[in-house]
Amino acid sequence: MWRRYLFWFAHEHNDFRHAEIQSILSIFDIPIKYIEKPCAKKPYWIVELPSEESVKKIASRSVLIKNCIELWSSTKSVSQLHRNLKDALLNTNQEWIVKTDPDKGVGEHICPNTLIEACCSANKSFKIEVETFCKHFTMKEKVEKIEAFSYLPLNGPVRLKDPDVTLAYLEYYGVDPNNVPEEPYEVFFGRWVADGQRDLIQYHSLKRRQFIGNTSMDAQLALIMANQARVVSGDLVLDPFVGSGSLLVAAAHFGGYVWGSDIDFMMLHARTRPTRVGQKARTKEESIRGNMRQYGTESLYLDAVVSDFSLPMWKPGMQFDAIITDPPYGVREPTEKIGIERENYTLSEEHLVNHIPSKVEYGLPQLYDDLLEFAANHLKTGKRLVCWYPMVREEECHSLQFPQHPRMALVSASEQPLSRATCRRLLTYEKLTTHTDTRPLPHNAPHNFREKYFALGEITRREKKERKAEEKARAEFYKSKNGVT
Ligand SMILES: C[S@@+](CC[C@H](N)C(=O)[O-])C[C@H]1O[C@@H](n2cnc3c(N)ncnc32)[C@H](O)[C@@H]1O
């Protein structure tokens, strides 16, 4: 039976909510009805779903949802909320009814009494929790708010730890901390059903991760990426710009078998300068495998290999269930590929043995064309590529055009601001059909993102220092290998 639920979100990454929840709905094939059009500014959605089981499934994956509540009432004032709940106690219909106020002409939605009754038996312990958004209340004030619900026929004992039923009361005071109203804009009451996966963000935090690099992906965004890529148990997942492997950690958490590749030998072998402030040298435990071991997912780690993405090493028939990646933008790491600018260059026999190939600029338009073409060839039909895409915000207003490919449908493009002038978008594509060899379509990739980023004065002194030291360490490493660069 369809019921009404409140999804209460964390107030961050608002632009990612829709894409994350839609992806999770499609993983479990759950239909949804929006009772109120989701608004990115408000931290809640009111929806209808076919079963409590489906709510629990959504919550089992979402990192943006804080909690899901079976809604008994939502309205504009505290006194109206109490009137609605009292009316609900008399609503013996199985359905919600709409009660119109003759003076105001507005309809109040009254839930069926069966929802409340189900929580009232003498053997069901309960507690009521109060959450207020954008306004702080003391414990005493919160207790007063709880006592205002004393008319509810809750016959069981109060139990604060692990009760059978948790009832939730929420007051929403808007999103502007400088303009908080006396009374809330919206109030909600209902039965708590499930928490989202916010705890995972702490569990996977980079602060406690064994091996991290300068560009390791924040735990929350990595988990959102794995959700948008719809990674499920047994999937084969690739990150072709793997770095320290943070996206593999997230994909493996949801049961994916993970592969990575990266052009940077130093990064893959944890020989770059330590990223943590105060750490002098890398430890032996620092590696992608070490990270997987830390989270108990080593058995899902296939491997990571040194490889230039512009020269993919995979057999044509190799098929992945998901590709999730954060390509280089040329800001904190260079965008390079193997190559040489000199024409007709040959290597003598003597130099061949220790040869370390030189690199040339790997322009972003070419890189994203290669990525979409690779995904079109190596993803199974219906499977997803999820990748970040850097943008200069000013240009974005003029021409919002993302990389395109005739066999890859763009599903979402959520924005994360990086600075005043730049942002990146998390692009999610779905592979449409197989057996065509059409090349990527032209697009306005920010081929000079790096120059624009620096021209806009976005680099910090710390980044400059880090980069200089990194270049020095790299040069020393190559020197020690007697390599020709
Ligand atoms: C933004 S970082 C990825 C960070 C990674 N998601 C993590 O969590 O550590 C981009 C990575 O792409 C790698 N890269 C740059 N050019 C490449 C190329 N041509 N082929 C493969 N990897 C490349 C860099 O070495 C760098 O590790």
XYZ file of C-alpha atoms and ligand atoms in Angstrom:
512
model
C 0.000 0.000 0.000
C 1.408 3.403 -1.043
C 2.231 5.661 1.911
C 3.462 9.194 2.342
C 7.052 9.751 3.505
C 9.299 12.641 4.374
C 12.925 12.432 3.185
C 15.009 14.703 5.417
C 18.319 15.533 3.711
C 21.683 16.782 4.921
C 21.996 20.415 3.955
C 24.933 20.009 1.576
C 25.497 18.975 -2.032
C 21.861 19.969 -2.660
C 22.326 19.788 -6.408
C 23.191 16.078 -6.139
C 20.037 14.919 -4.352
C 17.898 14.281 -7.368
C 20.599 12.398 -9.265
C 21.489 10.254 -6.239
C 17.912 9.322 -5.363
C 16.894 8.668 -8.997
C 19.898 6.351 -9.380
C 19.005 4.443 -6.219
C 15.356 4.163 -7.310
C 16.501 2.650 -10.580
C 18.876 0.195 -8.837
C 15.898 -1.269 -6.943
C 13.289 -0.527 -9.616
C 11.183 1.490 -7.146
C 8.457 3.840 -8.468
C 7.933 7.168 -6.681
C 5.295 9.938 -6.589
C 6.330 13.467 -5.641
C 3.656 15.078 -3.474
C 5.503 18.386 -3.520
C 7.949 19.302 -6.294
C 11.445 18.915 -4.741
C 13.085 22.274 -4.190
C 16.910 22.241 -3.990
C 16.886 24.882 -1.224
C 14.643 23.002 1.208
C 16.177 20.080 3.113
C 13.161 17.815 2.635
C 11.039 16.035 0.049
C 7.489 14.748 0.506
C 6.930 11.617 -1.555
C 4.730 8.544 -1.821
C 6.265 5.094 -2.077
C 4.729 1.642 -2.540
C 6.035 0.084 0.687
C 8.126 0.574 3.802
C 10.515 -1.990 2.343
C 11.239 0.369 -0.563
C 11.954 3.249 1.839
C 14.437 1.065 3.712
C 16.139 0.088 0.443
C 16.574 3.744 -0.554
C 17.947 4.617 2.885
C 20.337 1.657 2.733
C 22.204 3.408 -0.104
C 21.713 7.163 0.150
C 24.459 9.250 1.719
C 22.534 12.491 1.264
C 19.409 11.400 3.157
C 19.603 11.890 6.924
C 16.387 10.036 7.684
C 13.073 8.856 6.269
C 9.824 9.367 8.162
C 6.368 7.948 7.591
C 4.437 11.223 7.448
C 1.395 11.702 9.674
C 1.113 15.431 9.200
C 2.842 18.328 7.444
C 1.522 21.838 7.643
C 2.391 25.522 8.097
C 1.941 26.069 11.832
C 2.414 24.214 15.113
C -1.199 24.700 16.232
C -2.486 23.419 12.869
C -0.235 20.357 13.157
C -1.811 19.452 16.526
C -5.330 20.020 15.113
C -4.501 17.743 12.155
C -3.221 14.973 14.434
C -6.333 15.221 16.635
C -8.494 14.989 13.477
C -6.445 12.005 12.363
C -7.351 10.154 15.583
C -10.968 10.350 14.372
C -10.213 9.421 10.739
C -11.317 5.791 10.563
C -10.928 5.694 6.760
C -8.000 3.740 5.395
C -7.126 6.782 3.254
C -5.876 10.328 3.835
C -8.715 12.854 3.760
C -8.581 16.532 2.828
C -10.298 18.860 5.270
C -10.953 22.310 3.872
C -10.931 25.343 6.137
C -14.037 27.354 5.054
C -12.425 30.691 6.071
C -9.001 30.198 4.508
C -10.063 27.874 1.694
C -6.967 25.682 2.250
C -7.133 21.928 2.488
C -5.386 20.171 5.376
C -4.328 16.580 4.754
C -5.445 14.251 7.555
C -3.789 10.842 7.801
C -5.736 7.655 8.620
C -5.882 6.711 12.307
C -4.518 3.261 11.460
C -1.010 4.788 11.117
C -1.155 6.166 14.659
C -2.926 3.147 16.173
C -0.178 0.834 14.915
C 2.240 2.541 17.338
C -0.011 2.760 20.383
C -0.213 -0.726 21.889
C 0.878 -1.127 25.522
C 3.777 -3.413 24.623
C 5.403 -0.941 22.205
C 8.030 1.282 23.768
C 8.478 4.679 22.168
C 10.277 8.008 22.170
C 9.667 11.335 20.439
C 12.601 13.151 18.844
C 12.633 16.854 18.001
C 14.690 18.335 15.174
C 14.699 21.997 14.279
C 16.278 23.388 11.120
C 17.972 26.817 11.258
C 16.961 27.553 14.855
C 18.425 26.289 18.104
C 16.333 25.258 21.119
C 17.440 24.276 24.613
C 16.710 20.799 25.923
C 14.003 22.280 28.176
C 12.281 23.889 25.175
C 12.493 20.622 23.268
C 10.919 18.718 26.155
C 8.047 21.250 26.162
C 7.530 20.624 22.452
C 7.423 16.859 23.139
C 4.926 17.271 25.980
C 2.554 19.069 23.613
C 1.884 15.654 21.997
C 0.533 14.145 25.242
C -2.956 13.710 23.658
C -1.595 10.931 21.412
C -2.793 7.584 22.838
C 0.709 6.139 23.146
C 0.178 3.398 25.755
C 3.629 1.797 25.761
C 6.552 2.783 28.002
C 8.948 5.590 27.071
C 12.369 4.190 26.182
C 15.110 6.533 24.998
C 17.495 3.792 23.846
C 16.309 1.413 21.103
C 12.546 1.942 21.467
C 10.137 -0.044 19.290
C 8.795 3.182 17.801
C 10.552 6.517 17.270
C 8.284 9.435 16.470
C 9.835 12.470 14.824
C 8.789 16.091 15.111
C 10.521 18.542 12.778
C 10.333 22.319 12.534
C 11.710 24.095 9.463
C 12.715 27.762 9.874
C 14.071 28.345 6.337
C 17.684 28.367 5.207
C 18.764 31.924 6.005
C 20.470 32.023 9.433
C 20.343 35.852 9.331
C 16.624 35.920 8.869
C 15.091 33.312 11.155
C 11.342 33.755 11.696
C 9.686 33.568 15.122
C 7.475 30.649 14.028
C 8.519 27.810 11.692
C 7.585 27.901 7.977
C 6.713 24.202 7.975
C 6.233 21.526 10.629
C 6.187 17.756 10.250
C 5.290 14.792 12.426
C 5.541 11.078 11.774
C 7.150 7.740 12.512
C 10.863 7.282 11.897
C 11.468 4.482 9.375
C 15.182 4.503 8.504
C 18.390 6.539 8.595
C 20.438 7.172 5.459
C 24.119 6.271 5.252
C 25.611 9.475 6.737
C 27.736 7.380 9.141
C 29.642 5.998 6.165
C 31.099 9.458 5.538
C 32.905 9.320 8.873
C 33.787 5.659 8.473
C 35.415 6.355 5.071
C 36.841 9.737 6.063
C 40.134 10.653 4.362
C 41.390 11.774 7.763
C 41.718 8.159 8.829
C 42.405 6.630 5.396
C 45.779 4.847 5.261
C 46.807 6.037 1.787
C 45.754 9.386 0.368
C 47.118 11.725 -2.300
C 46.728 15.422 -3.093
C 43.631 14.808 -5.162
C 41.968 11.985 -3.196
C 38.206 12.228 -3.528
C 36.234 13.203 -0.456
C 34.432 10.164 1.002
C 30.914 11.545 0.603
C 31.356 12.468 -3.066
C 32.999 9.118 -3.816
C 29.987 7.295 -2.326
C 27.577 9.500 -4.295
C 29.524 8.604 -7.449
C 29.217 4.881 -6.700
C 25.473 5.369 -6.195
C 25.080 7.268 -9.442
C 27.063 4.560 -11.220
C 24.557 2.112 -9.667
C 27.327 -0.185 -8.425
C 25.910 -3.385 -6.972
C 27.400 -6.579 -5.627
C 29.456 -8.480 -8.209
C 29.821 -5.552 -10.662
C 33.119 -5.024 -12.477
C 34.116 -1.397 -11.929
C 36.978 0.608 -13.473
C 38.623 3.907 -12.579
C 41.073 4.739 -15.402
C 42.520 7.789 -13.520
C 42.693 5.964 -10.223
C 45.262 8.007 -8.228
C 45.049 6.879 -4.597
C 41.987 4.737 -5.332
C 39.310 6.589 -3.346
C 36.650 5.809 -5.932
C 37.555 2.131 -5.773
C 37.053 2.197 -1.986
C 33.503 3.532 -2.459
C 32.644 1.125 -5.299
C 33.933 -1.856 -3.302
C 31.816 -0.781 -0.336
C 28.750 -1.542 -2.465
C 30.205 -4.879 -3.560
C 31.924 -3.949 -6.843
C 35.075 -5.764 -8.007
C 37.425 -2.898 -8.684
C 40.166 -2.191 -11.212
C 42.244 0.961 -11.564
C 44.883 2.416 -13.849
C 46.950 5.588 -13.760
C 49.831 7.028 -15.730
C 51.714 7.954 -12.571
C 54.004 5.162 -11.363
C 54.973 7.252 -8.318
C 51.349 7.672 -7.248
C 50.391 4.022 -7.711
C 53.432 2.920 -5.736
C 52.877 5.507 -3.009
C 56.223 7.184 -3.660
C 54.891 10.710 -3.991
C 55.476 13.147 -1.137
C 53.233 12.407 1.835
C 50.027 14.432 1.692
C 49.469 14.701 5.428
C 50.874 17.784 7.093
C 53.859 16.862 9.249
C 54.403 13.381 7.735
C 58.004 13.066 6.478
C 57.903 9.808 4.524
C 55.321 7.362 3.220
C 54.919 4.153 5.238
C 55.011 0.609 3.818
C 51.293 0.152 4.518
C 50.333 3.023 2.213
C 48.843 1.581 -0.956
C 45.469 1.138 -2.631
C 45.476 -2.473 -1.439
C 46.210 -1.219 2.094
C 43.104 0.999 1.872
C 40.962 -1.919 0.757
C 42.318 -3.993 3.623
C 41.485 -1.163 6.032
C 37.818 -1.346 4.991
C 37.633 -5.136 4.738
C 37.175 -5.158 0.959
C 40.576 -6.492 -0.148
C 38.922 -9.525 -1.741
C 37.138 -7.156 -4.160
C 40.341 -5.449 -5.265
C 41.477 -6.790 -8.636
C 44.483 -4.531 -9.219
C 45.772 -1.155 -10.309
C 48.222 -0.852 -13.187
C 50.394 1.895 -14.627
C 48.842 2.809 -17.947
C 48.257 5.882 -20.081
C 44.539 6.291 -20.725
C 45.172 7.704 -24.201
C 46.566 4.253 -25.113
C 44.058 1.907 -23.427
C 45.400 -1.531 -22.687
C 42.094 -3.420 -22.609
C 41.087 -6.082 -25.119
C 38.225 -4.893 -27.374
C 35.796 -7.379 -25.804
C 36.433 -6.256 -22.211
C 33.124 -5.054 -20.699
C 32.604 -3.172 -17.431
C 29.471 -2.631 -15.334
C 30.555 0.855 -14.308
C 33.301 3.393 -14.955
C 33.756 6.008 -12.262
C 36.542 8.511 -12.509
C 37.959 11.931 -11.769
C 40.246 12.858 -14.663
C 43.032 15.424 -14.159
C 42.037 19.046 -14.781
C 45.633 20.273 -14.926
C 45.326 22.214 -11.673
C 46.671 19.960 -8.924
C 48.198 17.426 -11.316
C 49.272 17.703 -14.956
C 47.075 16.509 -17.849
C 49.585 14.425 -19.740
C 49.860 11.492 -22.059
C 52.757 9.547 -23.510
C 54.141 11.270 -26.586
C 56.815 13.462 -28.042
C 56.501 16.718 -29.932
C 59.596 16.118 -32.106
C 58.846 14.477 -35.444
C 60.516 11.252 -36.631
C 61.992 10.564 -33.210
C 63.816 7.245 -32.825
C 65.561 5.688 -29.861
C 68.981 4.119 -29.983
C 69.381 0.518 -28.760
C 71.558 1.729 -25.930
C 68.809 3.960 -24.511
C 65.958 1.550 -25.075
C 66.482 -0.533 -21.915
C 66.101 2.268 -19.405
C 63.834 4.427 -21.498
C 61.106 6.296 -19.683
C 58.814 7.795 -22.313
C 58.331 11.543 -22.429
C 54.925 13.119 -22.100
C 52.949 15.764 -23.909
C 49.870 17.780 -22.987
C 46.623 15.753 -22.966
C 44.062 18.436 -23.752
C 40.722 18.153 -21.943
C 38.593 18.026 -25.151
C 40.657 15.046 -26.350
C 40.618 13.411 -22.902
C 36.801 13.588 -22.586
C 36.342 12.405 -26.195
C 38.567 9.424 -25.391
C 36.683 8.776 -22.140
C 33.262 8.729 -23.801
C 34.495 6.618 -26.693
C 36.120 4.196 -24.234
C 32.906 4.017 -22.191
C 30.822 3.476 -25.334
C 33.084 0.555 -26.268
C 33.719 -0.987 -22.859
C 30.509 -0.526 -20.877
C 27.718 -3.053 -20.997
C 24.496 -1.660 -22.456
C 22.480 0.293 -19.872
C 25.517 0.719 -17.593
C 27.017 4.001 -16.491
C 30.005 6.305 -16.741
C 30.229 8.799 -13.855
C 32.951 11.433 -14.173
C 33.822 14.938 -13.009
C 34.038 17.770 -15.507
C 35.701 21.121 -14.668
C 34.056 24.353 -15.791
C 34.586 28.086 -15.706
C 31.279 29.396 -14.362
C 31.214 32.513 -16.517
C 31.463 30.443 -19.694
C 28.963 27.933 -18.405
C 26.255 30.605 -18.478
C 26.953 31.285 -22.141
C 27.202 27.748 -23.449
C 26.208 24.889 -21.232
C 27.475 22.068 -23.328
C 28.889 18.873 -21.972
C 30.852 16.173 -23.801
C 28.505 14.139 -25.978
C 28.559 10.752 -27.643
C 25.838 9.190 -29.772
C 25.924 5.980 -27.707
C 26.083 7.681 -24.291
C 23.004 9.478 -22.914
C 23.658 12.230 -20.369
C 21.537 11.443 -17.297
C 22.560 14.190 -14.848
C 25.083 16.990 -14.346
C 25.156 18.099 -10.700
C 27.273 21.130 -9.858
C 29.837 21.475 -7.081
C 31.227 25.014 -6.782
C 35.043 24.963 -6.495
C 35.667 28.650 -6.143
C 34.184 32.026 -7.018
C 34.834 31.475 -10.714
C 35.080 27.735 -11.227
C 33.031 24.628 -10.560
C 32.942 21.001 -11.526
C 29.976 18.955 -12.574
C 29.424 15.308 -11.887
C 28.355 13.952 -15.266
C 26.468 10.659 -15.387
C 26.046 8.925 -18.747
C 24.245 5.730 -19.650
C 25.389 3.472 -22.479
C 22.605 3.227 -25.044
C 23.279 0.580 -27.663
C 26.122 -1.598 -28.844
C 27.470 -2.305 -32.363
C 27.836 1.147 -33.866
C 31.160 2.831 -34.393
C 30.078 6.464 -34.339
C 32.721 8.807 -32.909
C 32.119 11.410 -30.163
C 30.260 14.576 -31.148
C 32.000 17.963 -30.990
C 31.638 19.895 -27.721
C 33.047 22.910 -25.893
C 35.292 21.146 -23.363
C 37.317 23.678 -21.390
C 40.515 22.954 -23.318
C 42.315 25.737 -21.465
C 40.786 25.187 -17.996
C 44.250 25.174 -16.432
C 45.231 28.611 -17.872
C 41.877 30.082 -16.948
C 42.025 28.668 -13.450
C 45.415 30.236 -12.837
C 44.532 33.445 -14.661
C 41.600 33.773 -12.276
C 44.139 33.624 -9.422
C 42.747 30.407 -7.970
C 46.056 28.784 -6.918
C 47.066 29.063 -3.281
C 50.612 29.539 -1.991
C 50.452 26.113 -0.364
C 49.525 24.501 -3.677
C 52.438 26.267 -5.421
C 54.858 24.978 -2.773
C 53.433 21.454 -2.928
C 53.706 21.371 -6.680
C 57.346 22.533 -6.697
C 58.309 19.868 -4.140
C 56.415 17.216 -6.130
C 58.268 18.139 -9.317
C 61.593 17.982 -7.465
C 60.831 14.520 -6.030
C 59.786 13.291 -9.453
C 63.001 14.562 -11.092
C 65.098 12.916 -8.378
C 63.287 9.608 -8.825
C 63.847 9.568 -12.590
C 67.480 10.570 -12.091
C 68.003 7.679 -9.700
C 66.632 5.295 -12.349
C 69.045 6.763 -14.985
C 66.071 7.289 -17.192
C 65.900 9.278 -20.370
C 62.945 11.642 -20.159
C 42.244 13.898 -10.051
S 43.400 12.643 -9.977
C 42.455 11.261 -9.483
C 42.412 11.152 -8.019
C 41.735 9.910 -7.543
N 40.302 9.932 -7.813
C 41.978 9.703 -6.061
O 40.995 9.615 -5.317
O 43.137 9.688 -5.637
C 43.728 12.304 -11.633
C 44.715 11.180 -11.860
O 44.857 11.012 -13.268
C 46.169 10.588 -13.518
N 46.472 10.827 -14.951
C 46.846 11.973 -15.549
N 47.013 11.778 -16.870
C 46.732 10.476 -17.107
C 46.724 9.656 -18.276
N 47.069 10.131 -19.476
N 46.382 8.345 -18.148
C 46.052 7.826 -16.922
N 46.052 8.556 -15.793
C 46.392 9.851 -15.879
C 47.015 11.394 -12.555
O 48.240 10.746 -12.314
C 46.115 11.449 -11.330
O 46.444 10.422 -10.417
